[in-house]
Amino acid sequence: MSGHRLQDGHLDPRLRRVFAGIDTRPGFEARIAVRISELHAEPANVIRDRVELRRRRTAQRLRREAWMNVASVAGAGAAALAVVWRQGPAVAGWMEGLLAAVVDPGVLGGVAAVVLAAGLWPILRGLLPR
Amino acid sequence: MPADEAIIQLVQAGREQEAFERLVPAYRRRVFGLAFSILRDRAAAEDLAQEVFVKLWQALPRYDGRAKLSTWIYAITRNASVSALRVRRRALSMSDHSVREEVEGIAAAPAPAPATEDRELRRVIEALPEKQRQAITLYYLDERPVEEVAEMMGLPANTVKTHLHRARAGLASALAAAGEDAA
């Protein structure tokens, strides 16, 4: 490409010297070829790694959740036992009061209606327009 | 450029592999030089030049010949370099100020030291405004004509001439101020 050049007799040689020897390292084209071959080889490795990572994370999550469930149930049970153990007469009194309230026909009807509505809610939700 | 015409014909004939094999040696210096003029770091520029060629390999089948091949390649290189520079600056801005100055000083070193008397010149080049420094780098890196430097920078040739004139004037006065003759 023939083109315009600007000359500066004083600075030109020094500037040429400053920028001399700035180049890529040997084997530049071979390294590009390697990168391109990795590009083609990558998907299988990437997919395998991703599936393995997902499997490991799911297993860890399930283990963690199982422990949490066991700990929650055991904790709730232990707390209930402790309450009954420590506050036996008070709990008995509270249970008696609760039973007396439930036996009341009005309260019993209300509780039954709420339980029924809660049971039917998934079915009703499926029938409602979205 | 005759090499470009041959590359374009190969792409249009669906022979991208051959086209790419010609494209890499034809553009290696220019892609690297353009990346270096923006990033000011040889290793980073080489890494980016490699990335650009991988992008070109992927994009070559879609090259439709509407833009000039060189213009298309320079635009890809400029965009990739500017993005890389932004990432580097963001990474540096998160670090301590004094560390940043030190790292920038190292990253800005343009070359293997050619001669001790040019150390001052390298220092004043680094102090030039960005476009002037880029024009000077591209112009002297491979003795390119102004028109080609302009195409690489995506600027009109007259603007590049102005950048070069101002850069030279700036270099001469900075060297004079440092007590050194430009000659």
Short mmCIF file of C-alpha atoms in Angstrom, two decimals:
data_model
loop_
_atom_site.label_atom_id
_atom_site.label_comp_id
_atom_site.label_asym_id
_atom_site.label_seq_id
_atom_site.Cartn_x
_atom_site.Cartn_y
_atom_site.Cartn_z
CA MET A 1 0.00 0.00 0.00
CA SER A 2 1.64 3.22 -1.09
CA GLY A 3 0.65 6.08 1.09
CA HIS A 4 1.49 9.34 2.68
CA ARG A 5 4.38 9.49 5.14
CA LEU A 6 5.26 12.33 7.41
CA GLN A 7 8.92 12.86 8.11
CA ASP A 8 10.66 14.33 11.09
CA GLY A 9 14.42 13.98 10.68
CA HIS A 10 15.18 14.43 14.37
CA LEU A 11 12.65 12.18 16.04
CA ASP A 12 12.05 9.57 13.33
CA PRO A 13 15.08 7.34 14.00
CA ARG A 14 14.59 7.46 17.75
CA LEU A 15 10.91 6.62 17.48
CA ARG A 16 11.70 3.73 15.14
CA ARG A 17 14.19 2.43 17.70
CA VAL A 18 11.70 2.71 20.55
CA PHE A 19 9.14 0.61 18.70
CA ALA A 20 11.60 -1.84 17.14
CA GLY A 21 11.31 -5.45 18.21
CA ILE A 22 7.76 -5.23 19.52
CA ASP A 23 6.15 -8.33 18.12
CA THR A 24 4.29 -11.48 19.01
CA ARG A 25 6.23 -14.41 20.42
CA PRO A 26 7.27 -17.20 18.03
CA GLY A 27 4.58 -19.81 17.42
CA PHE A 28 1.74 -17.30 17.35
CA GLU A 29 -0.11 -19.10 14.54
CA ALA A 30 0.35 -22.51 16.16
CA ARG A 31 -1.18 -21.15 19.38
CA ILE A 32 -4.20 -19.88 17.45
CA ALA A 33 -4.60 -23.35 15.93
CA VAL A 34 -4.56 -24.83 19.44
CA ARG A 35 -7.20 -22.35 20.63
CA ILE A 36 -9.41 -23.18 17.66
CA SER A 37 -9.05 -26.92 18.22
CA GLU A 38 -9.95 -26.38 21.90
CA LEU A 39 -12.99 -24.46 20.72
CA HIS A 40 -14.23 -27.57 18.90
CA ALA A 41 -13.27 -29.96 21.67
CA GLU A 42 -14.76 -27.78 24.39
CA PRO A 43 -18.50 -28.54 24.32
CA ALA A 44 -18.23 -32.24 25.30
CA ASN A 45 -15.89 -31.43 28.21
CA VAL A 46 -17.94 -28.45 29.27
CA ILE A 47 -21.20 -30.39 29.21
CA ARG A 48 -19.68 -33.31 31.14
CA ASP A 49 -18.22 -30.96 33.76
CA ARG A 50 -21.45 -29.02 34.07
CA VAL A 51 -23.55 -32.20 34.52
CA GLU A 52 -21.11 -33.54 37.11
CA LEU A 53 -21.11 -30.23 38.99
CA ARG A 54 -24.92 -30.08 38.95
CA ARG A 55 -25.17 -33.69 40.20
CA ARG A 56 -22.75 -32.97 43.04
CA ARG A 57 -24.57 -29.78 44.06
CA THR A 58 -27.97 -31.52 44.00
CA ALA A 59 -26.65 -34.35 46.16
CA GLN A 60 -25.20 -31.84 48.62
CA ARG A 61 -28.46 -29.88 48.73
CA LEU A 62 -30.56 -33.03 49.33
CA ARG A 63 -28.21 -34.20 52.10
CA ARG A 64 -28.38 -30.78 53.72
CA GLU A 65 -32.19 -30.69 53.49
CA ALA A 66 -32.49 -34.21 54.92
CA TRP A 67 -30.37 -33.23 57.92
CA MET A 68 -32.40 -30.05 58.38
CA ASN A 69 -35.64 -32.06 58.33
CA VAL A 70 -34.35 -34.56 60.88
CA ALA A 71 -33.03 -31.75 63.06
CA SER A 72 -36.34 -29.84 62.81
CA VAL A 73 -38.48 -32.84 63.73
CA ALA A 74 -36.16 -33.86 66.55
CA GLY A 75 -36.02 -30.26 67.82
CA ALA A 76 -39.80 -29.83 67.72
CA GLY A 77 -40.30 -33.19 69.46
CA ALA A 78 -37.72 -32.38 72.14
CA ALA A 79 -39.28 -28.95 72.70
CA ALA A 80 -42.77 -30.48 73.06
CA LEU A 81 -41.48 -33.08 75.49
CA ALA A 82 -39.67 -30.42 77.50
CA VAL A 83 -42.80 -28.29 77.68
CA VAL A 84 -44.95 -31.23 78.79
CA TRP A 85 -42.28 -32.33 81.28
CA ARG A 86 -41.79 -28.88 82.80
CA GLN A 87 -45.32 -27.44 82.47
CA GLY A 88 -47.46 -30.63 82.74
CA PRO A 89 -50.45 -29.19 84.70
CA ALA A 90 -50.56 -25.97 82.66
CA VAL A 91 -50.48 -27.92 79.35
CA ALA A 92 -53.24 -30.19 80.59
CA GLY A 93 -55.36 -27.16 81.51
CA TRP A 94 -54.71 -25.53 78.13
CA MET A 95 -55.65 -28.75 76.29
CA GLU A 96 -58.87 -29.00 78.28
CA GLY A 97 -59.78 -25.41 77.35
CA LEU A 98 -59.01 -26.12 73.69
CA LEU A 99 -61.13 -29.26 73.65
CA ALA A 100 -64.02 -27.40 75.30
CA ALA A 101 -63.82 -24.71 72.60
CA VAL A 102 -63.65 -27.26 69.77
CA VAL A 103 -66.62 -29.14 71.14
CA ASP A 104 -68.65 -25.90 70.80
CA PRO A 105 -70.83 -26.50 67.62
CA GLY A 106 -70.10 -23.04 66.13
CA VAL A 107 -66.31 -23.35 66.46
CA LEU A 108 -66.41 -26.97 65.26
CA GLY A 109 -68.37 -25.93 62.13
CA GLY A 110 -65.92 -23.08 61.42
CA VAL A 111 -62.88 -25.35 61.77
CA ALA A 112 -64.50 -27.97 59.52
CA ALA A 113 -65.24 -25.31 56.86
CA VAL A 114 -61.64 -24.02 56.94
CA VAL A 115 -60.22 -27.56 56.66
CA LEU A 116 -62.56 -28.32 53.77
CA ALA A 117 -61.67 -25.10 51.96
CA ALA A 118 -57.95 -25.76 52.42
CA GLY A 119 -58.34 -29.29 51.08
CA LEU A 120 -60.31 -28.17 48.05
CA TRP A 121 -58.15 -25.12 47.28
CA PRO A 122 -55.70 -26.91 44.92
CA ILE A 123 -58.63 -28.29 42.89
CA LEU A 124 -60.45 -24.90 42.82
CA ARG A 125 -57.26 -23.11 41.77
CA GLY A 126 -56.92 -25.44 38.78
CA LEU A 127 -60.49 -24.59 37.69
CA LEU A 128 -60.11 -20.81 38.00
CA PRO A 129 -59.25 -18.88 34.79
CA ARG A 130 -55.64 -17.58 34.71
CA MET B 1 -4.89 -5.22 -1.18
CA PRO B 2 -4.40 -8.33 -3.40
CA ALA B 3 -4.18 -10.68 -0.40
CA ASP B 4 -7.60 -9.46 0.74
CA GLU B 5 -9.16 -10.21 -2.64
CA ALA B 6 -7.82 -13.77 -2.56
CA ILE B 7 -9.11 -14.25 1.00
CA ILE B 8 -12.55 -12.91 0.07
CA GLN B 9 -12.74 -15.18 -2.99
CA LEU B 10 -11.90 -18.20 -0.82
CA VAL B 11 -14.58 -17.24 1.72
CA GLN B 12 -17.15 -16.82 -1.03
CA ALA B 13 -16.17 -20.22 -2.40
CA GLY B 14 -16.85 -21.72 1.03
CA ARG B 15 -13.16 -22.46 1.62
CA GLU B 16 -12.92 -20.71 4.98
CA GLN B 17 -10.07 -22.87 6.27
CA GLU B 18 -7.80 -21.79 3.41
CA ALA B 19 -9.01 -18.21 3.71
CA PHE B 20 -8.14 -18.21 7.41
CA GLU B 21 -4.71 -19.72 6.75
CA ARG B 22 -3.97 -16.73 4.51
CA LEU B 23 -5.63 -14.20 6.76
CA VAL B 24 -3.56 -14.89 9.89
CA PRO B 25 -0.10 -14.14 8.43
CA ALA B 26 -1.51 -11.23 6.42
CA TYR B 27 -3.02 -9.56 9.50
CA ARG B 28 -0.95 -10.83 12.42
CA ARG B 29 1.25 -7.71 12.72
CA ARG B 30 -1.60 -5.29 12.16
CA VAL B 31 -4.02 -6.91 14.61
CA PHE B 32 -1.27 -7.19 17.23
CA GLY B 33 -0.09 -3.62 16.56
CA LEU B 34 -3.58 -2.19 16.88
CA ALA B 35 -4.19 -4.11 20.10
CA PHE B 36 -0.79 -3.00 21.45
CA SER B 37 -1.44 0.65 20.56
CA ILE B 38 -4.58 0.55 22.74
CA LEU B 39 -3.54 -1.78 25.57
CA ARG B 40 0.12 -0.66 25.90
CA ASP B 41 1.12 -4.10 27.09
CA ARG B 42 2.76 -6.64 24.82
CA ALA B 43 1.56 -9.82 26.51
CA ALA B 44 -2.01 -8.52 26.81
CA ALA B 45 -1.93 -7.38 23.17
CA GLU B 46 -0.74 -10.78 22.02
CA ASP B 47 -3.42 -12.55 24.03
CA LEU B 48 -6.05 -10.23 22.63
CA ALA B 49 -4.75 -10.70 19.07
CA GLN B 50 -5.20 -14.44 19.54
CA GLU B 51 -8.76 -13.91 20.75
CA VAL B 52 -9.47 -11.68 17.76
CA PHE B 53 -8.27 -14.36 15.34
CA VAL B 54 -10.44 -16.97 17.06
CA LYS B 55 -13.40 -14.57 16.69
CA LEU B 56 -12.49 -14.06 13.03
CA TRP B 57 -12.36 -17.84 12.55
CA GLN B 58 -15.89 -18.08 13.94
CA ALA B 59 -17.22 -15.07 12.04
CA LEU B 60 -15.51 -15.63 8.69
CA PRO B 61 -18.32 -17.79 7.21
CA ARG B 62 -20.70 -14.87 7.91
CA TYR B 63 -18.47 -12.25 6.27
CA ASP B 64 -20.54 -10.99 3.34
CA GLY B 65 -17.98 -8.69 1.72
CA ARG B 66 -20.07 -5.54 2.17
CA ALA B 67 -17.43 -3.91 4.39
CA LYS B 68 -13.78 -3.92 3.36
CA LEU B 69 -12.05 -6.96 4.91
CA SER B 70 -9.43 -4.83 6.65
CA THR B 71 -12.06 -2.39 7.97
CA TRP B 72 -14.06 -5.32 9.35
CA ILE B 73 -10.99 -6.84 11.04
CA TYR B 74 -9.84 -3.52 12.51
CA ALA B 75 -13.32 -2.82 13.90
CA ILE B 76 -13.38 -6.22 15.63
CA THR B 77 -9.88 -5.62 17.00
CA ARG B 78 -10.64 -2.09 18.22
CA ASN B 79 -13.84 -3.19 19.97
CA ALA B 80 -12.14 -6.16 21.64
CA SER B 81 -9.18 -3.98 22.71
CA VAL B 82 -11.36 -1.22 24.15
CA SER B 83 -13.42 -3.81 26.07
CA ALA B 84 -10.25 -5.44 27.41
CA LEU B 85 -8.85 -2.05 28.40
CA ARG B 86 -12.06 -1.23 30.25
CA VAL B 87 -11.86 -4.51 32.17
CA ARG B 88 -8.21 -3.83 33.06
CA ARG B 89 -8.98 -0.30 34.24
CA ARG B 90 -11.94 -1.50 36.30
CA ALA B 91 -9.75 -4.16 37.90
CA LEU B 92 -7.10 -1.54 38.65
CA SER B 93 -9.59 0.98 39.98
CA MET B 94 -10.59 -1.52 42.65
CA SER B 95 -7.04 -1.79 43.91
CA ASP B 96 -5.07 0.60 46.04
CA HIS B 97 -4.09 3.86 44.31
CA SER B 98 -0.36 3.48 44.78
CA VAL B 99 -0.47 -0.13 43.60
CA ARG B 100 -2.48 1.02 40.60
CA GLU B 101 0.12 3.61 39.64
CA GLU B 102 2.82 1.01 39.92
CA VAL B 103 0.91 -1.55 37.84
CA GLU B 104 0.09 1.05 35.18
CA GLY B 105 3.74 1.97 35.05
CA ILE B 106 4.66 -1.66 34.42
CA ALA B 107 1.83 -2.28 31.96
CA ALA B 108 2.68 0.87 30.04
CA ALA B 109 6.25 -0.17 29.35
CA PRO B 110 6.03 -0.48 25.57
CA ALA B 111 8.94 -2.70 24.71
CA PRO B 112 12.04 -4.52 25.68
CA ALA B 113 14.35 -1.63 26.54
CA PRO B 114 16.14 -0.89 23.25
CA ALA B 115 18.67 1.61 24.59
CA THR B 116 19.06 3.59 27.78
CA GLU B 117 19.07 6.96 25.94
CA ASP B 118 15.52 6.23 24.73
CA ARG B 119 14.14 5.79 28.23
CA GLU B 120 13.19 9.44 28.44
CA LEU B 121 11.54 9.29 25.02
CA ARG B 122 9.46 6.27 26.09
CA ARG B 123 8.42 8.13 29.21
CA VAL B 124 7.21 11.18 27.26
CA ILE B 125 5.41 8.95 24.72
CA GLU B 126 3.45 7.42 27.59
CA ALA B 127 2.50 10.92 28.76
CA LEU B 128 0.95 11.84 25.38
CA PRO B 129 -2.83 12.05 25.02
CA GLU B 130 -4.35 8.66 24.11
CA LYS B 131 -5.07 9.23 20.41
CA GLN B 132 -1.70 10.89 19.78
CA ARG B 133 0.09 8.03 21.50
CA GLN B 134 -1.92 5.50 19.50
CA ALA B 135 -1.18 7.27 16.20
CA ILE B 136 2.55 7.46 16.97
CA THR B 137 2.64 3.78 17.95
CA LEU B 138 0.85 2.55 14.83
CA TYR B 139 2.84 4.85 12.57
CA TYR B 140 6.27 3.80 13.84
CA LEU B 141 5.62 0.20 14.83
CA ASP B 142 5.67 -1.00 11.24
CA GLU B 143 6.41 2.16 9.23
CA ARG B 144 2.82 2.35 8.12
CA PRO B 145 1.45 5.06 5.83
CA VAL B 146 -0.89 7.61 7.43
CA GLU B 147 -3.85 6.28 5.43
CA GLU B 148 -3.45 2.82 6.89
CA VAL B 149 -3.01 4.15 10.43
CA ALA B 150 -6.22 6.14 9.87
CA GLU B 151 -8.09 3.02 8.75
CA MET B 152 -6.79 1.08 11.74
CA MET B 153 -7.86 3.82 14.15
CA GLY B 154 -11.20 4.31 12.38
CA LEU B 155 -10.45 8.02 11.88
CA PRO B 156 -10.05 10.31 8.84
CA ALA B 157 -6.48 10.57 7.53
CA ASN B 158 -6.33 14.32 8.20
CA THR B 159 -7.24 13.76 11.84
CA VAL B 160 -4.44 11.22 12.14
CA LYS B 161 -2.00 13.68 10.52
CA THR B 162 -3.02 16.26 13.12
CA HIS B 163 -2.51 13.72 15.93
CA LEU B 164 0.94 12.87 14.56
CA HIS B 165 1.99 16.53 14.22
CA ARG B 166 0.80 17.33 17.72
CA ALA B 167 2.42 14.19 19.11
CA ARG B 168 5.77 15.07 17.57
CA ALA B 169 5.53 18.66 18.79
CA GLY B 170 4.59 17.41 22.25
CA LEU B 171 7.46 14.93 22.29
CA ALA B 172 9.98 17.56 21.16
CA SER B 173 8.90 20.09 23.76
CA ALA B 174 8.75 17.46 26.53
CA LEU B 175 12.25 16.28 25.67
CA ALA B 176 13.48 19.87 25.55
CA ALA B 177 11.90 20.54 28.94
CA ALA B 178 13.69 17.49 30.26
CA GLY B 179 16.94 19.07 29.09
CA GLU B 180 17.37 16.75 26.15
CA ASP B 181 17.69 17.52 22.46
CA ALA B 182 15.20 15.60 20.29
CA ALA B 183 17.94 14.74 17.81
#
